[in-house]
Amino acid sequence: MPATPRGATLRRRIRSLGGKVIRRLGLLPGGMPDGLGEDQELLGTSWPYEVLVYFADTPEALYQIEQWYDTFRALHAEHPVVVVTQDSRTARAIRRDSGLDVRTVAHYTTLDDILGRSPTKLALYVNHNPENFTCLRFGQLVHASLMHGDSDKLVTVSNQTKAYDFSFVAGQAAVERMARFSTLYDAHARCVPVGRPQLDDQLRLRARTPRGPLPTVLYAPTWEGGQPSAEYGSVATHGLAVVRALVESGRYRVLYRPHPLTGVRVAAYGEADKAIREYLAAAPAPAEGPAHGTDTHGDVAPAFAAADLLVCDVSGVAMDWLATGEPIVVTRPVGDVVIASSPLLELAPALPVAALGDVLATVDRELTQDPTRDRRLTLREHYLGDTAPGASTQRFVAACERLMEIRDREVARIEAYGAPSAAPTGNERGTR
């Protein structure tokens, strides 16, 4: 028997009420924003922000935006910044830890309403969340992808990059990578090298941190990736063997810094991570200096400041470490993961599984002889540009200002033609 209009309305209300209760009780599936927005308070208002940072993720992905807080605060000092989320839990954490203005917007129509009467010109994104398209639809903004790291992983040349007007990248190496491995994409026109502003404070902290009596080796692997083709992580294949060899030598202090998402897709990574943590917790402390340990701080700067050599995977950590000028050893994944040719991977000593027995000798050689130092310092500029403290932040702010100028010119150009009558906005059902 067909449902009556009254019955269908009642069921919709029940589902809506049930959804609200589920969201407020925090019973949503992992990765789903709670959608508890400030929409009713925001509708019909405007805001003073020139820059919008769109972050649609749930709290487990906060590490992607946390590294940008200092940079966003520097930008906010010149041009007002607001962070827009779809999740009230995420909003609370960002507001607490960053001091930035944050708004939770659950519905596209709310954002459309506010932006129509506000001076917002630039939208920034720190990941490729599919929900970014909620904001990418606004043609009166210039959209720039920042991402949350630069690396020689092939995922850094994702086809999703084409959705944005521009991509902020660390240095010339990233432009060349995009030009070489992306199809139908003008990397030289759309990539904007700004360095890595996150490194400004890291380098200052490193300069103030005294060296320990024993060299510290930082083991900072990546996670298993979102799919097997991106499984660059070494925790399950290399981790415990690397850590044990260095600890048992008695010549090094070992600091382990796992990726926050380690083990979320592959259980073996979580088990290996647990084994490494437990081993280091039980290992006797070095004869001198700090104990071995696991670092899980949100900020990588203290770990970088304490370390004399990095063992890592093909990841963004390798790029950032270049700024220190110190030695690096890069693992090689097992399986069918594609490793693209790059200047850093060709230069840095490789550590495949077959060479785990030589890890101690490799670390000894790199710390005592450092045979690739001069070439590595040359690569530092190629990958990161000017690494003088403060230089990257200045370049970032200047790049944002240039994009806002481009936006003003483009909006003026379109307005000169006059608005088309009854032009579709793209949010009507059935439009193409």
GROMACS .gro file of C-alpha atoms in nm:
model
  432
    1MET     CA    1   0.000   0.000   0.000
    2PRO     CA    2   0.155   0.335  -0.100
    3ALA     CA    3   0.267   0.562   0.180
    4THR     CA    4   0.058   0.872   0.248
    5PRO     CA    5   0.231   1.209   0.231
    6ARG     CA    6   0.172   1.246   0.604
    7GLY     CA    7   0.330   0.904   0.675
    8ALA     CA    8   0.635   0.978   0.456
    9THR     CA    9   0.687   1.311   0.634
   10LEU     CA   10   0.669   1.141   0.971
   11ARG     CA   11   0.929   0.882   0.872
   12ARG     CA   12   1.163   1.154   0.745
   13ARG     CA   13   1.130   1.335   1.076
   14ILE     CA   14   1.203   1.017   1.268
   15ARG     CA   15   1.512   0.946   1.055
   16SER     CA   16   1.627   1.306   1.099
   17LEU     CA   17   1.580   1.288   1.475
   18GLY     CA   18   1.757   0.952   1.490
   19GLY     CA   19   2.049   1.090   1.289
   20LYS     CA   20   2.084   1.384   1.524
   21VAL     CA   21   2.081   1.158   1.828
   22ILE     CA   22   2.346   0.929   1.669
   23ARG     CA   23   2.566   1.228   1.586
   24ARG     CA   24   2.536   1.383   1.931
   25LEU     CA   25   2.614   1.052   2.100
   26GLY     CA   26   2.926   1.010   1.883
   27LEU     CA   27   2.805   0.679   1.736
   28LEU     CA   28   2.899   0.757   1.376
   29PRO     CA   29   3.117   0.524   1.166
   30GLY     CA   30   3.484   0.618   1.167
   31GLY     CA   31   3.572   0.898   0.928
   32MET     CA   32   3.218   1.036   0.903
   33PRO     CA   33   3.177   1.403   1.007
   34ASP     CA   34   2.910   1.453   1.274
   35GLY     CA   35   2.748   1.738   1.078
   36LEU     CA   36   2.662   1.929   1.395
   37GLY     CA   37   2.699   2.268   1.234
   38GLU     CA   38   2.637   2.630   1.325
   39ASP     CA   39   2.417   2.671   1.018
   40GLN     CA   40   2.116   2.830   1.188
   41GLU     CA   41   2.334   3.095   1.350
   42LEU     CA   42   2.531   3.162   1.031
   43LEU     CA   43   2.247   3.190   0.779
   44GLY     CA   44   2.182   3.550   0.680
   45THR     CA   45   2.514   3.672   0.818
   46SER     CA   46   2.848   3.767   0.671
   47TRP     CA   47   3.203   3.727   0.799
   48PRO     CA   48   3.521   3.936   0.762
   49TYR     CA   49   3.756   3.659   0.648
   50GLU     CA   50   3.959   3.691   0.328
   51VAL     CA   51   4.096   3.336   0.350
   52LEU     CA   52   3.902   3.014   0.410
   53VAL     CA   53   4.078   2.691   0.509
   54TYR     CA   54   3.843   2.404   0.424
   55PHE     CA   55   3.893   2.092   0.636
   56ALA     CA   56   3.608   1.839   0.618
   57ASP     CA   57   3.776   1.558   0.812
   58THR     CA   58   3.716   1.397   1.149
   59PRO     CA   59   3.958   1.423   1.445
   60GLU     CA   60   4.179   1.128   1.345
   61ALA     CA   61   4.302   1.334   1.048
   62LEU     CA   62   4.391   1.642   1.251
   63TYR     CA   63   4.762   1.576   1.199
   64GLN     CA   64   4.714   1.694   0.841
   65ILE     CA   65   4.614   2.045   0.943
   66GLU     CA   66   4.801   2.076   1.273
   67GLN     CA   67   5.133   2.127   1.098
   68TRP     CA   68   4.989   2.439   0.930
   69TYR     CA   69   4.874   2.622   1.245
   70ASP     CA   70   5.178   2.850   1.278
   71THR     CA   71   5.165   2.934   0.909
   72PHE     CA   72   4.793   3.010   0.918
   73ARG     CA   73   4.844   3.234   1.220
   74ALA     CA   74   5.112   3.426   1.030
   75LEU     CA   75   4.874   3.464   0.735
   76HIS     CA   76   4.590   3.568   0.968
   77ALA     CA   77   4.805   3.856   1.096
   78GLU     CA   78   4.791   4.003   0.745
   79HIS     CA   79   4.464   3.866   0.607
   80PRO     CA   80   4.181   3.730   0.827
   81VAL     CA   81   4.158   3.348   0.817
   82VAL     CA   82   3.873   3.114   0.910
   83VAL     CA   83   3.882   2.734   0.923
   84VAL     CA   84   3.560   2.570   0.802
   85THR     CA   85   3.484   2.215   0.916
   86GLN     CA   86   3.195   1.970   0.883
   87ASP     CA   87   3.258   1.815   1.223
   88SER     CA   88   3.204   1.984   1.560
   89ARG     CA   89   3.466   1.763   1.731
   90THR     CA   90   3.726   1.866   1.476
   91ALA     CA   91   3.625   2.229   1.516
   92ARG     CA   92   3.671   2.218   1.894
   93ALA     CA   93   4.019   2.068   1.862
   94ILE     CA   94   4.133   2.320   1.598
   95ARG     CA   95   3.992   2.613   1.792
   96ARG     CA   96   4.161   2.496   2.112
   97ASP     CA   97   4.503   2.421   1.965
   98SER     CA   98   4.539   2.682   1.692
   99GLY     CA   99   4.367   2.990   1.831
  100LEU     CA  100   4.220   3.045   1.483
  101ASP     CA  101   3.857   3.127   1.415
  102VAL     CA  102   3.665   2.810   1.326
  103ARG     CA  103   3.313   2.758   1.192
  104THR     CA  104   3.131   2.428   1.150
  105VAL     CA  105   2.912   2.433   0.839
  106ALA     CA  106   2.707   2.122   0.768
  107HIS     CA  107   2.522   2.237   0.456
  108TYR     CA  108   2.638   2.371   0.122
  109THR     CA  109   2.355   2.626   0.116
  110THR     CA  110   2.488   2.788   0.435
  111LEU     CA  111   2.832   2.837   0.287
  112ASP     CA  112   2.677   2.969  -0.035
  113ASP     CA  113   2.473   3.218   0.165
  114ILE     CA  114   2.767   3.349   0.367
  115LEU     CA  115   3.017   3.372   0.082
  116GLY     CA  116   2.768   3.567  -0.126
  117ARG     CA  117   2.797   3.863   0.111
  118SER     CA  118   3.150   3.820   0.250
  119PRO     CA  119   3.496   3.934   0.130
  120THR     CA  120   3.643   3.582   0.112
  121LYS     CA  121   3.879   3.545  -0.184
  122LEU     CA  122   4.100   3.241  -0.127
  123ALA     CA  123   4.026   2.881  -0.024
  124LEU     CA  124   4.307   2.653   0.099
  125TYR     CA  125   4.302   2.273   0.136
  126VAL     CA  126   4.545   2.046   0.323
  127ASN     CA  127   4.424   1.715   0.175
  128HIS     CA  128   4.220   1.564  -0.108
  129ASN     CA  129   3.905   1.479   0.088
  130PRO     CA  130   3.618   1.427  -0.161
  131GLU     CA  131   3.412   1.668   0.051
  132ASN     CA  132   3.643   1.946  -0.069
  133PHE     CA  133   3.413   1.971  -0.370
  134THR     CA  134   3.153   2.130  -0.143
  135CYS     CA  135   3.379   2.435  -0.139
  136LEU     CA  136   3.546   2.392  -0.479
  137ARG     CA  137   3.214   2.474  -0.645
  138PHE     CA  138   3.250   2.844  -0.564
  139GLY     CA  139   3.391   3.018  -0.869
  140GLN     CA  140   3.431   3.353  -0.692
  141LEU     CA  141   3.719   3.203  -0.492
  142VAL     CA  142   4.068   3.101  -0.598
  143HIS     CA  143   4.138   2.748  -0.472
  144ALA     CA  144   4.486   2.627  -0.373
  145SER     CA  145   4.597   2.284  -0.259
  146LEU     CA  146   4.857   2.285   0.020
  147MET     CA  147   4.855   1.918   0.120
  148HIS     CA  148   5.030   1.803   0.438
  149GLY     CA  149   5.375   1.720   0.313
  150ASP     CA  150   5.591   1.685   0.004
  151SER     CA  151   5.745   1.354  -0.096
  152ASP     CA  152   5.860   1.133  -0.381
  153LYS     CA  153   5.557   0.907  -0.338
  154LEU     CA  154   5.362   0.879  -0.661
  155VAL     CA  155   5.048   0.974  -0.468
  156THR     CA  156   5.184   1.330  -0.458
  157VAL     CA  157   5.102   1.357  -0.827
  158SER     CA  158   4.740   1.249  -0.782
  159ASN     CA  159   4.502   1.339  -1.062
  160GLN     CA  160   4.291   1.510  -0.793
  161THR     CA  161   4.541   1.797  -0.798
  162LYS     CA  162   4.376   1.919  -1.118
  163ALA     CA  163   4.065   2.018  -0.922
  164TYR     CA  164   4.244   2.318  -0.772
  165ASP     CA  165   4.342   2.640  -0.944
  166PHE     CA  166   4.693   2.622  -0.798
  167SER     CA  167   4.906   2.389  -0.590
  168PHE     CA  168   5.150   2.521  -0.333
  169VAL     CA  169   5.459   2.300  -0.341
  170ALA     CA  170   5.788   2.298  -0.152
  171GLY     CA  171   6.039   2.355  -0.430
  172GLN     CA  172   6.150   2.302  -0.786
  173ALA     CA  173   6.171   1.925  -0.735
  174ALA     CA  174   5.794   1.911  -0.681
  175VAL     CA  175   5.727   2.116  -0.996
  176GLU     CA  176   5.946   1.879  -1.198
  177ARG     CA  177   5.776   1.576  -1.041
  178MET     CA  178   5.432   1.707  -1.136
  179ALA     CA  179   5.546   1.795  -1.486
  180ARG     CA  180   5.703   1.451  -1.538
  181PHE     CA  181   5.432   1.227  -1.396
  182SER     CA  182   5.104   1.418  -1.447
  183THR     CA  183   4.902   1.409  -1.767
  184LEU     CA  184   4.734   1.714  -1.917
  185TYR     CA  185   4.861   1.940  -1.639
  186ASP     CA  186   5.072   2.253  -1.678
  187ALA     CA  187   5.282   2.215  -1.364
  188HIS     CA  188   5.500   2.519  -1.436
  189ALA     CA  189   5.192   2.744  -1.455
  190ARG     CA  190   4.989   2.597  -1.168
  191CYS     CA  191   5.250   2.495  -0.910
  192VAL     CA  192   5.364   2.769  -0.670
  193PRO     CA  193   5.692   2.694  -0.484
  194VAL     CA  194   5.674   2.833  -0.130
  195GLY     CA  195   5.915   2.607   0.059
  196ARG     CA  196   5.797   2.434   0.376
  197PRO     CA  197   5.689   2.699   0.629
  198GLN     CA  198   5.662   2.427   0.894
  199LEU     CA  199   6.040   2.402   0.893
  200ASP     CA  200   6.094   2.759   1.014
  201ASP     CA  201   6.029   2.682   1.380
  202GLN     CA  202   6.185   2.335   1.352
  203LEU     CA  203   6.517   2.482   1.243
  204ARG     CA  204   6.509   2.743   1.520
  205LEU     CA  205   6.444   2.471   1.778
  206ARG     CA  206   6.722   2.254   1.638
  207ALA     CA  207   6.969   2.540   1.667
  208ARG     CA  208   6.884   2.576   2.037
  209THR     CA  209   6.894   2.203   2.120
  210PRO     CA  210   7.226   2.069   2.258
  211ARG     CA  211   7.361   1.745   2.112
  212GLY     CA  212   7.363   1.439   2.336
  213PRO     CA  213   7.671   1.235   2.433
  214LEU     CA  214   7.556   0.960   2.196
  215PRO     CA  215   7.425   1.026   1.843
  216THR     CA  216   7.047   0.991   1.821
  217VAL     CA  217   6.901   0.795   1.530
  218LEU     CA  218   6.541   0.885   1.452
  219TYR     CA  219   6.336   0.607   1.292
  220ALA     CA  220   6.028   0.775   1.143
  221PRO     CA  221   5.842   0.539   0.908
  222THR     CA  222   5.522   0.618   0.720
  223TRP     CA  223   5.198   0.419   0.748
  224GLU     CA  224   5.078   0.141   0.518
  225GLY     CA  225   4.894   0.378   0.287
  226GLY     CA  226   4.536   0.382   0.172
  227GLN     CA  227   4.589   0.103  -0.082
  228PRO     CA  228   4.853  -0.162  -0.160
  229SER     CA  229   5.003   0.043  -0.444
  230ALA     CA  230   5.090   0.315  -0.189
  231GLU     CA  231   5.231   0.083   0.077
  232TYR     CA  232   5.565   0.257   0.131
  233GLY     CA  233   5.574   0.180   0.503
  234SER     CA  234   5.852  -0.024   0.663
  235VAL     CA  235   5.717  -0.082   1.013
  236ALA     CA  236   5.613  -0.442   0.949
  237THR     CA  237   5.912  -0.538   0.732
  238HIS     CA  238   6.206  -0.341   0.872
  239GLY     CA  239   6.106  -0.176   1.197
  240LEU     CA  240   6.201  -0.407   1.482
  241ALA     CA  241   6.520  -0.528   1.309
  242VAL     CA  242   6.642  -0.170   1.256
  243VAL     CA  243   6.564  -0.062   1.610
  244ARG     CA  244   6.712  -0.373   1.772
  245ALA     CA  245   7.040  -0.352   1.577
  246LEU     CA  246   7.095   0.010   1.675
  247VAL     CA  247   7.001  -0.036   2.041
  248GLU     CA  248   7.209  -0.350   2.088
  249SER     CA  249   7.516  -0.180   1.941
  250GLY     CA  250   7.528   0.051   2.241
  251ARG     CA  251   7.654   0.330   2.014
  252TYR     CA  252   7.326   0.509   1.951
  253ARG     CA  253   7.018   0.639   2.119
  254VAL     CA  254   6.706   0.538   1.922
  255LEU     CA  255   6.395   0.753   1.891
  256TYR     CA  256   6.095   0.597   1.716
  257ARG     CA  257   5.825   0.819   1.567
  258PRO     CA  258   5.542   0.621   1.402
  259HIS     CA  259   5.292   0.772   1.162
  260PRO     CA  260   4.959   0.852   1.337
  261LEU     CA  261   4.765   0.618   1.104
  262THR     CA  262   4.993   0.316   1.145
  263GLY     CA  263   4.783   0.000   1.154
  264VAL     CA  264   4.447   0.144   1.050
  265ARG     CA  265   4.435  -0.060   0.728
  266VAL     CA  266   4.677  -0.350   0.782
  267ALA     CA  267   4.677  -0.524   1.121
  268ALA     CA  268   5.039  -0.637   1.081
  269TYR     CA  269   5.150  -0.273   1.094
  270GLY     CA  270   4.969  -0.217   1.421
  271GLU     CA  271   5.122  -0.533   1.568
  272ALA     CA  272   5.472  -0.435   1.455
  273ASP     CA  273   5.426  -0.085   1.594
  274LYS     CA  274   5.327  -0.231   1.931
  275ALA     CA  275   5.630  -0.462   1.931
  276ILE     CA  276   5.870  -0.172   1.861
  277ARG     CA  277   5.717   0.043   2.137
  278GLU     CA  278   5.738  -0.240   2.388
  279TYR     CA  279   6.096  -0.324   2.291
  280LEU     CA  280   6.213   0.035   2.335
  281ALA     CA  281   6.027   0.074   2.665
  282ALA     CA  282   6.205  -0.233   2.803
  283ALA     CA  283   6.548  -0.166   2.651
  284PRO     CA  284   6.823  -0.060   2.893
  285ALA     CA  285   6.900   0.309   2.871
  286PRO     CA  286   7.228   0.410   2.704
  287ALA     CA  287   7.524   0.453   2.936
  288GLU     CA  288   7.500   0.829   2.882
  289GLY     CA  289   7.225   1.067   2.787
  290PRO     CA  290   6.850   1.021   2.740
  291ALA     CA  291   6.679   0.682   2.719
  292HIS     CA  292   6.553   0.523   2.401
  293GLY     CA  293   6.190   0.606   2.337
  294THR     CA  294   5.881   0.653   2.122
  295ASP     CA  295   5.774   1.003   2.018
  296THR     CA  296   5.402   1.059   1.953
  297HIS     CA  297   5.385   1.437   1.982
  298GLY     CA  298   5.181   1.612   1.717
  299ASP     CA  299   5.477   1.836   1.636
  300VAL     CA  300   5.776   1.664   1.475
  301ALA     CA  301   6.009   1.952   1.563
  302PRO     CA  302   6.139   1.812   1.899
  303ALA     CA  303   6.221   1.475   1.739
  304PHE     CA  304   6.401   1.646   1.450
  305ALA     CA  305   6.588   1.872   1.691
  306ALA     CA  306   6.722   1.576   1.893
  307ALA     CA  307   6.830   1.357   1.600
  308ASP     CA  308   7.164   1.324   1.421
  309LEU     CA  309   7.053   1.080   1.149
  310LEU     CA  310   6.715   0.983   1.007
  311VAL     CA  311   6.601   0.639   0.895
  312CYS     CA  312   6.272   0.677   0.712
  313ASP     CA  313   6.061   0.555   0.422
  314VAL     CA  314   5.979   0.720   0.091
  315SER     CA  315   5.768   0.995   0.249
  316GLY     CA  316   5.739   1.362   0.330
  317VAL     CA  317   5.959   1.316   0.636
  318ALA     CA  318   6.257   1.265   0.404
  319MET     CA  319   6.195   1.598   0.231
  320ASP     CA  320   6.164   1.791   0.557
  321TRP     CA  321   6.477   1.629   0.700
  322LEU     CA  322   6.681   1.770   0.412
  323ALA     CA  323   6.656   2.109   0.579
  324THR     CA  324   6.871   1.989   0.870
  325GLY     CA  325   7.163   1.903   0.640
  326GLU     CA  326   7.221   1.579   0.833
  327PRO     CA  327   7.254   1.219   0.698
  328ILE     CA  328   6.954   1.015   0.590
  329VAL     CA  329   6.889   0.648   0.508
  330VAL     CA  330   6.572   0.560   0.312
  331THR     CA  331   6.409   0.217   0.326
  332ARG     CA  332   6.270   0.041   0.022
  333PRO     CA  333   5.926  -0.120   0.040
  334VAL     CA  334   5.850  -0.479  -0.053
  335GLY     CA  335   5.581  -0.580  -0.302
  336ASP     CA  336   5.471  -0.403  -0.617
  337VAL     CA  337   5.493  -0.045  -0.491
  338VAL     CA  338   5.622   0.190  -0.760
  339ILE     CA  339   5.934   0.387  -0.665
  340ALA     CA  340   5.979   0.680  -0.900
  341SER     CA  341   6.329   0.793  -0.988
  342SER     CA  342   6.419   1.113  -0.803
  343PRO     CA  343   6.739   1.299  -0.711
  344LEU     CA  344   6.703   1.229  -0.339
  345LEU     CA  345   6.626   0.859  -0.375
  346GLU     CA  346   6.918   0.819  -0.612
  347LEU     CA  347   7.152   0.988  -0.363
  348ALA     CA  348   7.043   0.865  -0.019
  349PRO     CA  349   7.162   0.519   0.091
  350ALA     CA  350   6.885   0.264   0.033
  351LEU     CA  351   6.781   0.005   0.290
  352PRO     CA  352   6.595  -0.288   0.132
  353VAL     CA  353   6.487  -0.585   0.341
  354ALA     CA  354   6.776  -0.787   0.201
  355ALA     CA  355   7.025  -0.539   0.350
  356LEU     CA  356   6.885  -0.527   0.704
  357GLY     CA  357   7.191  -0.711   0.827
  358ASP     CA  358   7.403  -0.415   0.716
  359VAL     CA  359   7.196  -0.141   0.880
  360LEU     CA  360   7.445  -0.080   1.161
  361ALA     CA  361   7.737  -0.052   0.920
  362THR     CA  362   7.535   0.186   0.703
  363VAL     CA  363   7.451   0.413   0.995
  364ASP     CA  364   7.813   0.404   1.117
  365ARG     CA  365   7.942   0.508   0.773
  366GLU     CA  366   7.688   0.786   0.723
  367LEU     CA  367   7.752   0.941   1.064
  368THR     CA  368   8.131   0.917   1.060
  369GLN     CA  369   8.204   0.983   0.691
  370ASP     CA  370   7.884   1.136   0.549
  371PRO     CA  371   8.002   1.081   0.190
  372THR     CA  372   7.702   1.249   0.024
  373ARG     CA  373   7.688   1.566   0.235
  374ASP     CA  374   7.785   1.821  -0.032
  375ARG     CA  375   7.541   1.680  -0.290
  376ARG     CA  376   7.268   1.655  -0.026
  377LEU     CA  377   7.305   2.022   0.064
  378THR     CA  378   7.266   2.109  -0.303
  379LEU     CA  379   6.947   1.902  -0.313
  380ARG     CA  380   6.814   2.088  -0.011
  381GLU     CA  381   6.765   2.403  -0.215
  382HIS     CA  382   6.624   2.204  -0.508
  383TYR     CA  383   6.357   2.044  -0.288
  384LEU     CA  384   6.289   2.322  -0.036
  385GLY     CA  385   6.416   2.652  -0.172
  386ASP     CA  386   6.548   2.901   0.084
  387THR     CA  387   6.554   2.729   0.425
  388ALA     CA  388   6.661   3.032   0.628
  389PRO     CA  389   6.422   3.051   0.927
  390GLY     CA  390   6.123   3.263   0.834
  391ALA     CA  391   6.184   3.265   0.458
  392SER     CA  392   5.922   3.004   0.372
  393THR     CA  393   5.652   3.169   0.580
  394GLN     CA  394   5.717   3.498   0.404
  395ARG     CA  395   5.695   3.325   0.065
  396PHE     CA  396   5.370   3.157   0.167
  397VAL     CA  397   5.203   3.481   0.272
  398ALA     CA  398   5.324   3.658  -0.043
  399ALA     CA  399   5.193   3.372  -0.261
  400CYS     CA  400   4.851   3.395  -0.095
  401GLU     CA  401   4.844   3.767  -0.164
  402ARG     CA  402   4.930   3.708  -0.531
  403LEU     CA  403   4.647   3.457  -0.563
  404MET     CA  404   4.401   3.702  -0.411
  405GLU     CA  405   4.512   3.962  -0.665
  406ILE     CA  406   4.457   3.709  -0.943
  407ARG     CA  407   4.112   3.639  -0.802
  408ASP     CA  408   4.023   4.010  -0.805
  409ARG     CA  409   4.133   4.045  -1.167
  410GLU     CA  410   3.935   3.737  -1.273
  411VAL     CA  411   3.619   3.847  -1.094
  412ALA     CA  412   3.648   4.193  -1.252
  413ARG     CA  413   3.698   4.035  -1.596
  414ILE     CA  414   3.385   3.824  -1.561
  415GLU     CA  415   3.178   4.110  -1.425
  416ALA     CA  416   3.278   4.322  -1.724
  417TYR     CA  417   3.085   4.083  -1.946
  418GLY     CA  418   2.771   4.111  -1.733
  419ALA     CA  419   2.602   3.823  -1.556
  420PRO     CA  420   2.428   3.574  -1.791
  421SER     CA  421   2.055   3.567  -1.736
  422ALA     CA  422   1.929   3.275  -1.532
  423ALA     CA  423   2.276   3.121  -1.527
  424PRO     CA  424   2.280   2.781  -1.356
  425THR     CA  425   2.479   2.779  -1.031
  426GLY     CA  426   2.556   2.407  -1.043
  427ASN     CA  427   2.357   2.323  -0.731
  428GLU     CA  428   2.021   2.271  -0.899
  429ARG     CA  429   1.910   1.910  -0.920
  430GLY     CA  430   1.965   1.768  -1.263
  431THR     CA  431   2.208   2.032  -1.389
  432ARG     CA  432   2.517   1.929  -1.581
   0.00000   0.00000   0.00000
